[in-house]
Coordinates of C-alpha atoms in Angstrom, one line a residue:
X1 CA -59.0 4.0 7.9
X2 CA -56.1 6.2 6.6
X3 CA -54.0 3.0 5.1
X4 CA -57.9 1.9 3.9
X5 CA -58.1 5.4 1.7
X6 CA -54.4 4.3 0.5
X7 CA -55.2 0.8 -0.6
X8 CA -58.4 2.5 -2.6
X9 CA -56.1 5.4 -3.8
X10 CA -53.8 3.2 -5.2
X11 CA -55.9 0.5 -6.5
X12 CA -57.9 3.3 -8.8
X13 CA -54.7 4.6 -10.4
X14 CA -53.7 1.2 -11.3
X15 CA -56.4 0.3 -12.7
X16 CA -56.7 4.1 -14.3
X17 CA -53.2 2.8 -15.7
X18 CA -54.5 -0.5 -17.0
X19 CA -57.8 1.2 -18.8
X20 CA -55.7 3.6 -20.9
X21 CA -53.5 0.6 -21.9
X22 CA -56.7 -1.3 -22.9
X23 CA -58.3 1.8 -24.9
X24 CA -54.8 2.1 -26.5
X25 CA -54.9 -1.4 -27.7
X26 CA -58.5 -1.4 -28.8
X27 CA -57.6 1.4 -31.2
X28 CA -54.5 -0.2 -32.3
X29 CA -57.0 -3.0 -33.2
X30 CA -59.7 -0.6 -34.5
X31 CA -56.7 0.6 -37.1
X32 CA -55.2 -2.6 -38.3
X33 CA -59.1 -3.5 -38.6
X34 CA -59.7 -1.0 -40.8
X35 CA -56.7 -1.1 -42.9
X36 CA -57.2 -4.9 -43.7
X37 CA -60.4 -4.4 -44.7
X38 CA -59.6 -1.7 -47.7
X39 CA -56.9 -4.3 -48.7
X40 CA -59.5 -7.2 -48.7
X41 CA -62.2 -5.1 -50.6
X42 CA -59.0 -3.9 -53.3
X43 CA -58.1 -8.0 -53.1
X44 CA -61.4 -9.1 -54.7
X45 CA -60.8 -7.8 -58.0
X46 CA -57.7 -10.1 -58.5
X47 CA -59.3 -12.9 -56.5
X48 CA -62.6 -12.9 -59.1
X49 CA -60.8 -12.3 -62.4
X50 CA -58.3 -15.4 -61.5
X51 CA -61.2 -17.4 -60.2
X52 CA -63.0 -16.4 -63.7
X53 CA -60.0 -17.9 -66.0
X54 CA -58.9 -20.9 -64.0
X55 CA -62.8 -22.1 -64.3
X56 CA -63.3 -21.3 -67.8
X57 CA -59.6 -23.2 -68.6
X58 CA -60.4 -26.3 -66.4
X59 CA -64.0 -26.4 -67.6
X60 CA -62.4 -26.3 -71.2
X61 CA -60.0 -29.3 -70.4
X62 CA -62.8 -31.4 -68.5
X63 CA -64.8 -30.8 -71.2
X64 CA -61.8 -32.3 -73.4
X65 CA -61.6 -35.1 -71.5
X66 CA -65.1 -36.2 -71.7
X67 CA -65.2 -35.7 -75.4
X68 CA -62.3 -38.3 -75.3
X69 CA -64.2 -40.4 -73.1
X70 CA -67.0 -40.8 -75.5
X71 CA -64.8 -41.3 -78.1
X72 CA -63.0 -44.1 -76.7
X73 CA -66.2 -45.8 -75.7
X74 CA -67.6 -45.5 -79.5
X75 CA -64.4 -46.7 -80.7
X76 CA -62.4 -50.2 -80.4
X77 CA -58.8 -48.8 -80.3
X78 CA -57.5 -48.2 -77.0
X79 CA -55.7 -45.6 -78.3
X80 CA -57.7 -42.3 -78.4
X81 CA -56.4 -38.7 -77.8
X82 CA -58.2 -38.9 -74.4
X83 CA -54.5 -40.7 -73.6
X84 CA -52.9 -38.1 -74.4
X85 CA -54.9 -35.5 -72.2
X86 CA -54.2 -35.1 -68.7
X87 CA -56.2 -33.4 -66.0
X88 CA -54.2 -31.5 -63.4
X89 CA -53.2 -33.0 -60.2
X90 CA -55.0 -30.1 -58.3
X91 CA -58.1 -30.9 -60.3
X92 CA -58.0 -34.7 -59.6
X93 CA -60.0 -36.5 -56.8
X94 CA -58.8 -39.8 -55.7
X95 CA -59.7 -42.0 -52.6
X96 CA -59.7 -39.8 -48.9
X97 CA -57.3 -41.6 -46.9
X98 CA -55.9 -38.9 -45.3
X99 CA -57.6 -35.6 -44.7
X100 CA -55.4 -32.2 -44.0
X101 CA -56.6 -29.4 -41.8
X102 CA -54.9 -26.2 -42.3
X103 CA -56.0 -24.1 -39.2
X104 CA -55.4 -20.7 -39.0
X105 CA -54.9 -19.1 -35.4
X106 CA -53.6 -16.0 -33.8
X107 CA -50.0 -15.7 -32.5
X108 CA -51.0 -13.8 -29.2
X109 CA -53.8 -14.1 -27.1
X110 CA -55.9 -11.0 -25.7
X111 CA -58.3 -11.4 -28.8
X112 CA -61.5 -12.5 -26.7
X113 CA -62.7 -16.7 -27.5
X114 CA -61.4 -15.9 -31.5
X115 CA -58.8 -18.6 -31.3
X116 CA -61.1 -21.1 -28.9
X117 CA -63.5 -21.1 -31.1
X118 CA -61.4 -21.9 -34.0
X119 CA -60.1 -24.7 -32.1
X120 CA -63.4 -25.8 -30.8
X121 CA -65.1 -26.5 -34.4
X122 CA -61.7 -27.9 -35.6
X123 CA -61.9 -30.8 -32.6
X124 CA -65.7 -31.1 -33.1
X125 CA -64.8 -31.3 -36.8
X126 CA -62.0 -34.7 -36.2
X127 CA -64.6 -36.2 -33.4
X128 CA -67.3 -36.5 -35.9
X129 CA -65.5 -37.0 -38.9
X130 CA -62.5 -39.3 -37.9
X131 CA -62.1 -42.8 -36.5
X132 CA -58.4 -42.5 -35.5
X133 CA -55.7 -39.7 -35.3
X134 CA -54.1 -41.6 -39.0
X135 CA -57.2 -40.2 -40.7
X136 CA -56.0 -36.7 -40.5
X137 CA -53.1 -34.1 -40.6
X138 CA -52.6 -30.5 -39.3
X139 CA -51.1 -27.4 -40.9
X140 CA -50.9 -25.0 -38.4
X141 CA -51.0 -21.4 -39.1
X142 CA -50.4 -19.4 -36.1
X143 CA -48.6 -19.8 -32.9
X144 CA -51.8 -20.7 -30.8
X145 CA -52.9 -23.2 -32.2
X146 CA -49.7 -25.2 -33.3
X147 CA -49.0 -24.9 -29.3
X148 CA -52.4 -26.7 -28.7
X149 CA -52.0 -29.3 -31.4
X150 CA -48.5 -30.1 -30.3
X151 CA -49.1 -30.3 -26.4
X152 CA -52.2 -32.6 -27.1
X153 CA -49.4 -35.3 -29.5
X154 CA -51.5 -34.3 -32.5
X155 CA -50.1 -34.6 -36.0
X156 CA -48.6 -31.6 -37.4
X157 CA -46.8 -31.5 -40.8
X158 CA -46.7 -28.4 -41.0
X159 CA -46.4 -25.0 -38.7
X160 CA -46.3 -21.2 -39.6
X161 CA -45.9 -18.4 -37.3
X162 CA -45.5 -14.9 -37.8
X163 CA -48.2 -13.6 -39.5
X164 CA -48.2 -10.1 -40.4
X165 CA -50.9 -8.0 -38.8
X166 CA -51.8 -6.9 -42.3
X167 CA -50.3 -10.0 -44.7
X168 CA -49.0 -9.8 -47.6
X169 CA -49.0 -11.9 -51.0
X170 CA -45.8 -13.2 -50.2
X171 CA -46.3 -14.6 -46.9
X172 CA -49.1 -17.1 -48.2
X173 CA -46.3 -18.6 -51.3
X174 CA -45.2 -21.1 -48.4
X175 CA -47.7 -21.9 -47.5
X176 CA -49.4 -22.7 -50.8
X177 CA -46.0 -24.2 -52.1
X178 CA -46.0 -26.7 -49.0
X179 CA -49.7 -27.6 -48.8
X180 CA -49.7 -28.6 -52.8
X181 CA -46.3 -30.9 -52.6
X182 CA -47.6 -32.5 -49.8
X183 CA -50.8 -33.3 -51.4
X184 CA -49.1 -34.4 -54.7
X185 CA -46.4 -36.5 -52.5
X186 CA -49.7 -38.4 -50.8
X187 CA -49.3 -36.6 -47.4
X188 CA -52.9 -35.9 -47.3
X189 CA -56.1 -36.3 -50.3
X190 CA -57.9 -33.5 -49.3
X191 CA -57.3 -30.3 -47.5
X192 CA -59.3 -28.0 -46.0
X193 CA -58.7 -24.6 -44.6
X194 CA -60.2 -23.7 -41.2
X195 CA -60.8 -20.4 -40.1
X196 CA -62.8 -17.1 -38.9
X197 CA -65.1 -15.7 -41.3
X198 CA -65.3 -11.9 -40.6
X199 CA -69.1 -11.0 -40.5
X200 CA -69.1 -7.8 -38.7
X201 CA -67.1 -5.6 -36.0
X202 CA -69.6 -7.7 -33.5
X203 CA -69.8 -11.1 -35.2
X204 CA -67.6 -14.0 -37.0
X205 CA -68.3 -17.5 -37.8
X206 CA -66.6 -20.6 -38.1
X207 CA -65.4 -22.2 -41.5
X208 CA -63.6 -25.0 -43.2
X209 CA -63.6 -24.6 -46.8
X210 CA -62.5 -27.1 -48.9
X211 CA -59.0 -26.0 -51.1
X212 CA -57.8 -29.8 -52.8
X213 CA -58.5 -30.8 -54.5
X214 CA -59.9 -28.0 -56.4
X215 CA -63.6 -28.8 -56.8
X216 CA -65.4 -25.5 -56.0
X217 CA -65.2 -24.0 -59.8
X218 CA -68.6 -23.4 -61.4
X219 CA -67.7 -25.5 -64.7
X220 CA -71.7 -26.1 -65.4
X221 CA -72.3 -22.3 -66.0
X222 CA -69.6 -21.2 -68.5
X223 CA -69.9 -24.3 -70.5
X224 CA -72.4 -22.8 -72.5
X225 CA -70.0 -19.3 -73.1
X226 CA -67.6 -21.2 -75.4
X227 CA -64.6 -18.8 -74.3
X228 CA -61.6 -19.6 -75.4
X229 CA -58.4 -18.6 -74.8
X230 CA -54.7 -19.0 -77.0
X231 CA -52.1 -20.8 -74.7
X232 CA -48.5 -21.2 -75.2
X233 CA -46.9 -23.5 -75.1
X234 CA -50.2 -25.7 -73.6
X235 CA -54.0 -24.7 -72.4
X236 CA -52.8 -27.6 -69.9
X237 CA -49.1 -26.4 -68.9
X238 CA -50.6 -23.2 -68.5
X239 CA -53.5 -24.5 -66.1
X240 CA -50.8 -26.1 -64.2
X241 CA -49.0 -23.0 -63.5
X242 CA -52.2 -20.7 -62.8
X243 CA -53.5 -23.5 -60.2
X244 CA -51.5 -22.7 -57.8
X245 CA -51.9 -19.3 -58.2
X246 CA -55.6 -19.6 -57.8
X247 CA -54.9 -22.0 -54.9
X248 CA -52.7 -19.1 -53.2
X249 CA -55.6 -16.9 -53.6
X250 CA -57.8 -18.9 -51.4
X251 CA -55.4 -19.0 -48.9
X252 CA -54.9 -15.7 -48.9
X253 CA -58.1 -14.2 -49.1
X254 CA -59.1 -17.1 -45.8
X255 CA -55.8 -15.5 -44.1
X256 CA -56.9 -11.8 -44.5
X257 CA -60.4 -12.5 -43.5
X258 CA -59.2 -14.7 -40.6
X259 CA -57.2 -11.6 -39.8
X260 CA -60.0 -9.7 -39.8
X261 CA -61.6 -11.3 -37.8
X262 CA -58.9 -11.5 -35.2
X263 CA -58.8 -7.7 -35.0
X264 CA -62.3 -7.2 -35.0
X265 CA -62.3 -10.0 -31.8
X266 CA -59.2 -7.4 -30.1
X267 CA -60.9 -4.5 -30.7
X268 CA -64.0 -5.7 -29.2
X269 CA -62.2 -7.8 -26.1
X270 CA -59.8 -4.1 -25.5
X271 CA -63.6 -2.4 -25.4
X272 CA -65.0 -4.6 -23.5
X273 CA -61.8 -4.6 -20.9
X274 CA -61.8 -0.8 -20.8
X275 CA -65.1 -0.7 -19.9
X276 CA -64.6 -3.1 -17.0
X277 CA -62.1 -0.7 -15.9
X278 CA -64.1 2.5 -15.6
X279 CA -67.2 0.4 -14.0
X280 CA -64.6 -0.5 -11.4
X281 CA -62.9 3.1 -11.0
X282 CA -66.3 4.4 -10.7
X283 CA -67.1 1.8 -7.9
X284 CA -63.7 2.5 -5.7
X285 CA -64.2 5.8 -6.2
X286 CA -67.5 5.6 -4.9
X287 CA -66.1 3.7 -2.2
X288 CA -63.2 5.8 -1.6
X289 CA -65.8 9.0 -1.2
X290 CA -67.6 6.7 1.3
X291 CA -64.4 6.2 3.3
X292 CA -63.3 9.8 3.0
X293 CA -67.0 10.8 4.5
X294 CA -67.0 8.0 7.0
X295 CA -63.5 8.9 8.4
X296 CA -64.5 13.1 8.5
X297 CA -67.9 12.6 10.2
X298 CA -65.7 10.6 12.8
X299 CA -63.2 12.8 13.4
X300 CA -65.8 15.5 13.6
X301 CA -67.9 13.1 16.0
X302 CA -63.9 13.0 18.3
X303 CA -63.1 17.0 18.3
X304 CA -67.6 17.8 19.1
X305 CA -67.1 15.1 21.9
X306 CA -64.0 16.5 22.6
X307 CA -65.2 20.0 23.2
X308 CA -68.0 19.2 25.3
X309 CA -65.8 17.4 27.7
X310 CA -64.3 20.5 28.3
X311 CA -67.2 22.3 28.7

C-alpha cells in the first residue's frame, strides 16, 4: 500500500507539472492571439484603399480594351489602338492546365486538428477536382504540411517555413515574388490560396480563395464613378507595378488570419489540455485520499486486534 501512495504521489505532481506547462502555453497563445488581431484590424485600412485603386485602374484599362474591341470590329483596318493596349498578365485568364495550391500550415503541432483540417479540405479539394497528380502543384507554407505533401511524392514547387508568430510585410514578398514568376513562366494558370479563416476564439473555417489570376475585383460597380487617376509614365506600367502589391496583400492578409486561427486553435487545445490535467489531479487525489483512509483504518484494525490479544 505504501509504494501504492508513492506511485499516486508522484503521478499527481507530474501531472501538477504538466498542467502549469499547458496553462503557460495557452496564455502564450491567448497573447500572440491577441496581438495579431489589432495588427489585422490596423491592416484593413491599407488592404481596402489598395484594393480600391487597383479595381478602379484595371476597370479603367478593361474598359479601354473593350472600347478597342468595338472599334476594331466597326472598322476594316486591323490596325486599331486596341493593339497597342495590353492587359496585365495578372489580369489575364488563359486555358487551366495546371492549377497551384498554396497551403498554409503551422510549423509545430500542439494546435488541436487546425493543421488536419487544412489538409483534409486540400486532399478533398484535388480528389474532386483533379484527374491526375499533373493537374496540380503545391506551394507549401508551413513546415506541416510541406512534410505531408512531400512524404505522400506530391508536387511541391515551392516550400516556406518559418513563419513568424506575428508576420510581417516582408515575410510574404517571397512568397508573392515566387507565386507570380511561376505563374508568368507557365508553372501553374491559376492559384489558389488555402487556409483557416479565423471566425472566433471557438471557431474557424476552411478556405481556398482564388489569387491568379486576379478576377475577384468589382469592375461592374465603379464603372459608373468615372475616377480617374494621372499616371506616369503609364496607367498600364503603373498597374503592373501595383498588382503585385495588391497580390501581396491577399497573401498576407490569408497569412495573418491563418495565423490567427492557429493561435486561437493553441489557445483552445492548451485549455482544453489543462483542464484534462486538473480532472485527473482531482481523480488521484481522490484516489490517493482513498488509499490513505484505506491503509489508516487498517492499521487501526492491526494495533485494536493487537490489543485485545493481549488482553
Amino acid at each position: 500500500m505504501a509504494e501504492s501512495l508513492t506511485e499516486i504521489k508522484r503521478r499527481i505532481a507530474s501531472t501538477k507539472s504538466t498542467e502549469k506547462i499547458t496553462q503557460a502555453m495557452q496564455m502564450v497563445s491567448a497573447s500572440k492571439l491577441n496581438q495579431i488581431e489589432k495588427k489585422s484590424n490596423a491592416y484593413q485600412l491599407y488592404s481596402s484603399k489598395i484594393r480600391e485603386i487597383v479595381t478602379h485602374m484595371a476597370a479603367a484599362q478593361l474598359l479601354a480594351m473593350n472600347n478597342a474591341n468595338d472599334l476594331r470590329e466597326k472598322s476594316d483596318d486591323p490596325q486599331t489602338p486596341q493593339d497597342q493596349l495590353k492587359v496585365s498578365s495578372m489580369l489575364q485568364q488563359r486555358p487551366i492546365k495546371k492549377t497551384g495550391y498554396l497551403v498554409i500550415t503551422s510549423d509545430r503541432g500542439l494546435v488541436g486538428s487546425y493543421n488536419s483540417s487544412v489538409i483534409k479540405a486540400v486532399t478533398d479539394m484535388i480528389t474532386t477536382d483533379h484527374k491526375t497528380a499533373d493537374e496540380y502543384v503545391f506551394m507549401a507554407v508551413g513546415g506541416t504540411g510541406a512534410d505531408f505533401f512531400k512524404n505522400r511524392g506530391m508536387n511541391i514547387a515551392y516550400e516556406y517555413r518559418g513563419v513568424s508568430d506575428v508576420p510581417t510585410f516582408n515575410e510574404v514578398r517571397e512568397i508573392v515574388t515566387t507565386a507570380v514568376s511561376m505563374y508568368d513562366s507557365g508553372v501553374f494558370d491559376e492559384l489558389y490560396v488555402c487556409y483557416n479563416h479565423h471566425v472566433n476564439t471557438l471557431r474557424s473555417e476552411f478556405r481556398a480563395e482564388k489569387m491568379l489570376p486576379i478576377t475577384d475585383l468589382d469592375v461592374a460597380e465603379v464603372k459608373d464613378q468615372h475616377i480617374e487617376y494621372i499616371a506616369d509614365p503609364s496607367q498600364e506600367e503603373v498597374l503592373d507595378a501595383i498588382l503585385p502589391q495588391y497580390a501581396a496583400s491577399l497573401i498576407f492578409g490569408a497569412l495573418m488570419d491563418a495565423k490567427a486561427a492557429e493561435h486561437s486553435a493553441g489557445m483552445n487545445a492548451m485549455r482544453s489540455a489543462t483542464d484534462n490535467a486538473n480532472d485527473l489531479i482531482d481523480k488521484l487525489t481522490l484516489t490517493y485520499n482513498r488509499a490513505r483512509q484505506g491503509a489508516i483504518t487498517q492499521e487501526l484494525t492491526e494495533i485494536t486486534a493487537g490489543a485485545s490479544a493481549l488482553e
